[in-house]
Amino acid sequence: MQPILEVKDLSISFTQYGRGTKQVLLPVIQDLSLTIAPGQVVAVVGSSGSGKSLLAHGILGILPYNSHMAGEITFLGQPLTPQRAAAVRGKEIVLVPQGVTYLDPLMKVGPQIRKGRRDQAAKAASRAVLERYGLGTDTEERYPFELSGGMARRVLIATAAAATPKLVIADEPTPGLDARSAKRVLSHFRELADGGAGVLLITHDLELALTISHRVAVFYAGETVEEANAADFTAGKLRHPYTRALWNALPQNGFVPIPGAQPGPGQVGEGCPFAPRCPKGRPECLGPVPYRALDGGLVRCLYPEGGERP
Amino acid sequence: MKHRLMFTGKKLIRMVLLLLGVSLAAFLLMSASPLDPLQTNVGQAALGTMSQEQIAKLEDYWGVNTPPVERYLGWLGDFIRGDMGTSLLYRQPVSTVIGQRLQSSLWLMAFAWVISGVLGLTLGVIAGARRGKLADKLIRGYCWLISSTPAFWLALVLLVIFSVWLGLFPIGLSVPIGADAASVTLSDRLYHAFLPALTLSITGVANIAMHTREKMADIMESDYVLFAKARGESTRSIVLRHGLRNVALPAITLQFASISEIFGGSVLVEQVFSYPGLGQAAVNAGLGSDLPLLLGITVVSAAIVFGGNLIADLLYGVVDPKIRRGVARK
């Protein structure tokens, strides 16, 4: 089956002014690879500041002007050039952003969903899509500040579903919601995937991501360190030490923190970004570490769990 | 509705207090002025030839011997009864002088207000939407240049170029020299008001454009504009649908706050163009120790500026859904 989205060796960096007029290239995402098949939910899980949102903006082609993107993105078998991204965004590729601040505060919900169209067909469509997410017709007449957190998320999903997309990119769709609302919001993404779309779920919440995802890519300091089937997590089949640390940090798995902090952009050397905090880190981890297949998943580690040294 | 009436009522009480304060401040400044009204208005030479009796009469006329408290309270008492007194310089009721002056000034200020508002908003939106691009650089350059140019100097430059060198516009005044008041047409008035109004507009544009640009640039970096981009909206659609809508609220504030600046600017500009407006009358009243006229002008202009801000506040309630809906629910 042809994948909906294929990201290969994607790197995103920013041009920044260092001292004086010297320009510095600041890498934020490095060598990110990812594949999403139709009907699949792929979660990208990483803590805040790991560059997750930029991945979404990179795919949509809406990165700020001082950014630079390298690598290959293939959408439905064709390269996703900036021109093509501009043509398909909002139609075949949609974004579901984090929260209510992504809605125009001074525009009613209805016109926002309709993107300025005023015809009867558009009105009927927006009403139908709101209803699909359990929002009454009066929602159309509300301003964003009159929506509750959960309603706002559903309105944002409605904007995405209104376009009948092939790929849905959800950027942190659950923060600030209680567990029940968050599960409900996530189930809507699963519905979209069950309808044949690919869903890229960007989140920091590994536990919630596992409830709906097929595959999970773990992101650390701008790099994917592991990609695995969701079932591997519950089966305890983890490959990368960081994934293990993330897993053990969950409340139900012991709530174990590890010392140190994630390095910021530009602080990552050539080797494994996790090496300085890794309990199993060795000197050679600071050298090149290939991203390789291991037991049905991918891992960027010289000494992964359940794997011999290559 | 009740809420809005309360709001307006509170504002009006505040306005009364403000006018009281402003008139008192103007009076105190005038009392502290080192200018001797007799010397400035009658002249040293003429005073020397006058008898002691005549001088005493004049001192009475200019109120030199009346204690300040009595003078202010007297003025205030009359003012509250609706009598603004008689101008000492023009020998006409203050209300008549202000009425005439305000009429010719209003032409000027209304023109400048509308032009600077519309042009400033347009330029600001363009610059903000295209931040860092050529259009933005040009507009910013213009604004900086104009902001650092004194209004009276700009007025002189325009006067030299358009009236003296090119001869396109009159050198001053609000109507043709020597023309009968009845024969003065609207086009005569507009023709005479053009250069002073242009000066005020040019200076007013810079301020409004720069502030609007700042707001617009913030909007263009907001989450909702990013999301609009992600939904495939064109830059044009983003500026027209989201940009203008969100820049409207600060623009209203700016537009009505600019009344005071245009008022202030008109004092200088009218002086340069010998335009017989309120600003010029204010200067004459101040220099000539015409207390009733100065206080009258001060209070009227303060009321107009306050009125402008009040309108802006009320419009906010109409335009901003957060206030509008919030009020409706109470």
Coordinates of C-alpha atoms in Angstrom, one line a residue, chain B residues 15-308:
Chain B
M15 CA -15.4 64.7 32.4
V16 CA -16.9 67.4 34.7
L17 CA -14.0 66.9 37.1
L18 CA -11.5 66.9 34.3
L19 CA -12.8 70.2 32.9
L20 CA -12.7 71.7 36.3
G21 CA -9.1 70.7 36.8
V22 CA -8.1 71.8 33.3
S23 CA -9.7 75.2 33.7
L24 CA -8.1 75.7 37.1
A25 CA -4.7 74.7 35.7
A26 CA -5.0 77.1 32.8
F27 CA -6.1 79.8 35.2
L28 CA -3.2 79.2 37.6
L29 CA -0.7 79.3 34.7
M30 CA -2.2 82.5 33.4
S31 CA -2.0 84.1 36.9
A32 CA 1.6 83.1 37.2
S33 CA 2.4 84.5 33.8
P34 CA 4.9 87.3 34.0
L35 CA 3.2 89.2 31.1
D36 CA 1.6 92.5 32.2
P37 CA -1.7 92.7 30.3
L38 CA -1.5 96.5 30.0
Q39 CA 2.0 96.5 28.6
T40 CA 1.3 93.8 26.1
N41 CA -2.1 95.1 24.9
V42 CA -1.7 98.8 25.2
G43 CA 2.0 99.2 24.8
Q44 CA 4.7 100.9 26.9
A45 CA 4.6 104.1 24.9
A46 CA 0.8 104.6 25.0
L47 CA 0.8 103.8 28.8
G48 CA 3.3 106.6 29.3
T49 CA 1.0 109.2 27.8
M50 CA -2.0 108.1 29.9
S51 CA -3.3 109.7 33.1
Q52 CA -3.3 107.7 36.3
E53 CA -7.1 107.6 36.0
Q54 CA -7.1 106.1 32.6
I55 CA -4.6 103.5 33.7
A56 CA -6.7 102.5 36.6
K57 CA -9.7 102.1 34.3
L58 CA -7.6 99.8 32.1
E59 CA -6.3 97.8 35.1
D60 CA -9.9 97.3 36.1
Y61 CA -10.8 96.1 32.5
W62 CA -8.0 93.6 32.5
G63 CA -8.7 92.5 36.1
V64 CA -5.3 93.3 37.4
N65 CA -6.5 94.3 40.8
T66 CA -9.0 91.6 41.4
P67 CA -7.7 88.8 43.7
P68 CA -7.1 85.6 41.7
V69 CA -9.5 83.5 43.8
E70 CA -12.3 85.9 43.2
R71 CA -11.5 86.1 39.5
Y72 CA -11.6 82.3 39.1
L73 CA -14.7 81.8 41.2
G74 CA -16.4 84.6 39.3
W75 CA -15.6 83.0 36.0
L76 CA -16.7 79.6 37.2
G77 CA -20.0 80.9 38.5
D78 CA -20.8 82.5 35.2
F79 CA -19.6 79.5 33.3
I80 CA -21.9 77.2 35.2
R81 CA -24.8 79.5 34.5
G82 CA -23.9 79.2 30.8
D83 CA -22.2 82.5 30.4
M84 CA -18.6 82.2 29.2
G85 CA -18.0 85.9 29.5
T86 CA -16.7 88.5 27.1
S87 CA -13.4 88.3 25.3
L88 CA -11.2 91.2 26.4
L89 CA -9.3 91.2 23.1
Y90 CA -12.1 90.7 20.6
R91 CA -14.8 92.5 22.7
Q92 CA -17.3 89.9 21.8
P93 CA -18.9 87.1 23.8
V94 CA -16.5 84.3 24.2
S95 CA -19.1 81.8 22.9
T96 CA -19.3 83.8 19.7
V97 CA -15.6 84.0 19.2
I98 CA -15.2 80.2 19.9
G99 CA -18.2 79.4 17.7
Q100 CA -16.6 81.3 14.7
R101 CA -13.1 80.0 15.3
L102 CA -14.2 76.5 15.9
Q103 CA -16.1 76.5 12.6
S104 CA -13.1 77.3 10.5
S105 CA -10.9 75.1 12.6
L106 CA -13.3 72.2 12.3
W107 CA -12.9 72.1 8.5
L108 CA -9.2 71.9 9.0
M109 CA -9.2 69.3 11.7
A110 CA -11.9 67.1 10.3
F111 CA -10.1 67.0 7.0
A112 CA -6.7 66.2 8.6
W113 CA -8.4 63.7 11.0
V114 CA -10.0 61.7 8.2
I115 CA -7.0 61.8 5.9
S116 CA -4.5 60.8 8.5
G117 CA -6.8 58.1 9.9
V118 CA -7.5 56.5 6.5
L119 CA -4.0 56.9 5.1
G120 CA -2.3 56.0 8.4
L121 CA -4.4 52.8 8.8
T122 CA -3.7 51.8 5.2
L123 CA 0.0 52.4 5.3
G124 CA 0.2 50.8 8.8
V125 CA -1.6 47.6 7.6
I126 CA 0.6 47.3 4.5
A127 CA 3.8 47.8 6.4
G128 CA 2.8 45.4 9.2
A129 CA 1.6 42.7 6.7
R130 CA 4.8 43.0 4.7
R131 CA 7.2 43.5 7.6
G132 CA 10.9 43.7 6.5
K133 CA 10.0 44.0 2.8
L134 CA 10.5 47.0 0.6
A135 CA 7.1 48.5 1.2
D136 CA 7.6 48.3 4.9
K137 CA 11.0 49.9 4.7
L138 CA 9.7 52.8 2.6
I139 CA 6.7 53.4 4.9
R140 CA 8.8 53.2 8.0
G141 CA 11.4 55.6 6.5
Y142 CA 8.6 58.1 5.7
C143 CA 7.2 57.8 9.3
W144 CA 10.5 58.3 10.9
L145 CA 11.3 61.3 8.7
I146 CA 8.0 62.9 9.4
S147 CA 8.0 62.1 13.1
S148 CA 11.3 63.9 13.6
T149 CA 10.0 66.9 11.6
P150 CA 8.4 69.7 13.7
A151 CA 4.9 70.5 12.4
F152 CA 5.5 74.2 12.1
W153 CA 8.7 73.7 10.1
L154 CA 6.9 71.4 7.7
A155 CA 4.1 74.0 7.4
L156 CA 6.8 76.6 6.5
V157 CA 8.3 74.3 3.9
L158 CA 4.9 73.6 2.3
L159 CA 4.1 77.3 2.3
V160 CA 7.4 78.2 0.6
I161 CA 7.0 75.5 -2.0
F162 CA 3.3 75.6 -2.9
S163 CA 2.4 79.2 -2.1
V164 CA 5.5 81.2 -2.7
W165 CA 7.4 79.3 -5.5
L166 CA 4.6 77.5 -7.3
G167 CA 1.8 80.0 -6.4
L168 CA -0.7 77.2 -6.3
F169 CA -2.2 78.0 -2.9
P170 CA -2.9 81.2 -0.9
I171 CA -0.2 82.3 1.5
G172 CA -2.6 82.4 4.5
L173 CA -6.0 83.2 6.0
S174 CA -9.2 81.1 5.6
V175 CA -11.0 83.2 3.0
P176 CA -9.8 85.5 0.1
I177 CA -8.5 88.8 1.3
G178 CA -11.0 91.7 1.1
A179 CA -13.9 89.4 0.0
D180 CA -17.3 90.0 1.4
A181 CA -18.3 87.4 3.9
A182 CA -21.5 86.6 1.9
S183 CA -19.6 86.0 -1.3
V184 CA -17.2 83.4 0.2
T185 CA -17.9 80.0 -1.3
L186 CA -17.3 76.5 0.0
S187 CA -14.6 76.0 -2.5
D188 CA -12.9 79.2 -1.3
R189 CA -12.8 77.8 2.2
L190 CA -11.5 74.4 1.1
Y191 CA -8.9 76.1 -1.1
H192 CA -7.6 78.0 1.9
A193 CA -7.8 75.1 4.3
F194 CA -5.9 72.8 2.0
L195 CA -2.3 73.5 2.9
P196 CA -2.8 73.7 6.7
A197 CA -4.9 70.5 6.5
L198 CA -2.3 68.8 4.4
T199 CA 0.4 69.7 7.0
L200 CA -1.7 68.3 9.8
S201 CA -2.5 65.1 7.8
I202 CA 1.1 64.4 6.9
T203 CA 2.3 64.7 10.5
G204 CA -0.7 62.7 11.8
V205 CA -0.2 59.9 9.3
A206 CA 3.2 58.9 10.7
N207 CA 2.0 58.3 14.2
I208 CA -1.1 56.3 13.2
A209 CA 0.8 54.3 10.6
M210 CA 3.6 53.3 13.0
H211 CA 1.2 52.2 15.8
T212 CA -1.0 50.3 13.3
R213 CA 2.1 48.7 11.8
E214 CA 3.1 47.4 15.2
K215 CA -0.3 45.9 15.9
M216 CA -0.5 44.4 12.4
A217 CA 2.9 42.8 12.8
D218 CA 1.8 41.3 16.1
I219 CA -1.3 39.9 14.4
M220 CA 0.7 38.5 11.5
E221 CA 2.7 36.5 14.0
S222 CA -0.3 35.3 16.0
D223 CA -1.4 31.8 16.3
Y224 CA -4.6 32.4 14.4
V225 CA -2.8 33.8 11.4
L226 CA -0.4 30.8 11.4
F227 CA -3.5 28.5 11.5
A228 CA -5.1 30.5 8.7
K229 CA -1.9 29.9 6.7
A230 CA -2.0 26.2 7.5
R231 CA -5.6 26.1 6.3
G232 CA -4.4 27.4 2.9
E233 CA -5.7 31.0 3.2
S234 CA -3.9 33.4 1.0
T235 CA -2.0 36.4 2.4
R236 CA -4.6 38.6 0.9
S237 CA -7.4 36.8 2.6
I238 CA -5.5 36.7 5.9
V239 CA -4.9 40.5 5.8
L240 CA -8.5 41.3 4.8
R241 CA -10.3 38.7 6.9
H242 CA -8.2 38.5 10.1
G243 CA -5.8 41.4 9.9
L244 CA -8.3 44.3 9.5
R245 CA -10.8 42.7 11.9
N246 CA -8.2 42.5 14.7
V247 CA -6.5 45.8 14.0
A248 CA -9.9 47.6 14.1
L249 CA -10.0 47.8 17.9
P250 CA -6.6 49.4 18.4
A251 CA -7.2 51.5 15.3
I252 CA -10.4 53.0 16.9
T253 CA -8.4 54.0 20.0
L254 CA -5.6 55.5 17.9
Q255 CA -8.0 57.4 15.7
F256 CA -9.8 59.0 18.5
A257 CA -6.7 59.6 20.6
S258 CA -5.3 61.4 17.6
I259 CA -7.9 64.2 18.0
S260 CA -5.8 65.7 20.8
E261 CA -2.7 65.6 18.6
I262 CA -4.4 67.2 15.7
F263 CA -5.7 69.8 18.1
G264 CA -2.3 70.5 19.4
G265 CA -0.8 70.5 15.9
S266 CA -3.4 72.9 14.7
V267 CA -2.3 75.6 17.2
L268 CA 1.2 75.7 15.5
V269 CA 0.0 75.2 12.0
E270 CA -2.7 77.9 12.2
Q271 CA -0.1 80.3 13.4
V272 CA 2.1 79.6 10.4
F273 CA -0.7 80.0 7.9
S274 CA -2.3 82.9 9.7
Y275 CA -5.4 80.8 9.7
P276 CA -8.0 82.3 12.0
G277 CA -8.9 79.2 13.8
L278 CA -9.2 78.1 17.4
G279 CA -5.5 77.5 17.7
Q280 CA -4.6 81.0 16.7
A281 CA -7.2 82.4 19.0
A282 CA -5.7 80.4 21.9
V283 CA -2.3 81.8 21.2
N284 CA -3.6 85.3 21.1
A285 CA -5.6 84.8 24.3
G286 CA -2.6 83.4 26.1
L287 CA -0.2 86.1 25.0
G288 CA -2.8 88.9 25.5
S289 CA -3.9 87.8 28.9
D290 CA -7.5 87.3 27.7
L291 CA -8.5 85.2 30.6
P292 CA -12.2 84.5 29.7
L293 CA -11.3 83.5 26.1
L294 CA -8.3 81.3 27.1
L295 CA -10.3 79.5 29.7
G296 CA -13.2 79.1 27.3
I297 CA -11.0 77.6 24.6
T298 CA -9.2 75.4 27.1
V299 CA -12.5 74.0 28.4
V300 CA -14.0 73.5 24.9
S301 CA -11.0 71.8 23.5
A302 CA -10.6 69.6 26.5
A303 CA -14.3 68.6 26.2
I304 CA -13.8 67.8 22.5
V305 CA -10.8 65.6 23.2
F306 CA -12.6 63.9 26.1
G307 CA -15.6 63.4 23.9
G308 CA -13.4 61.7 21.3

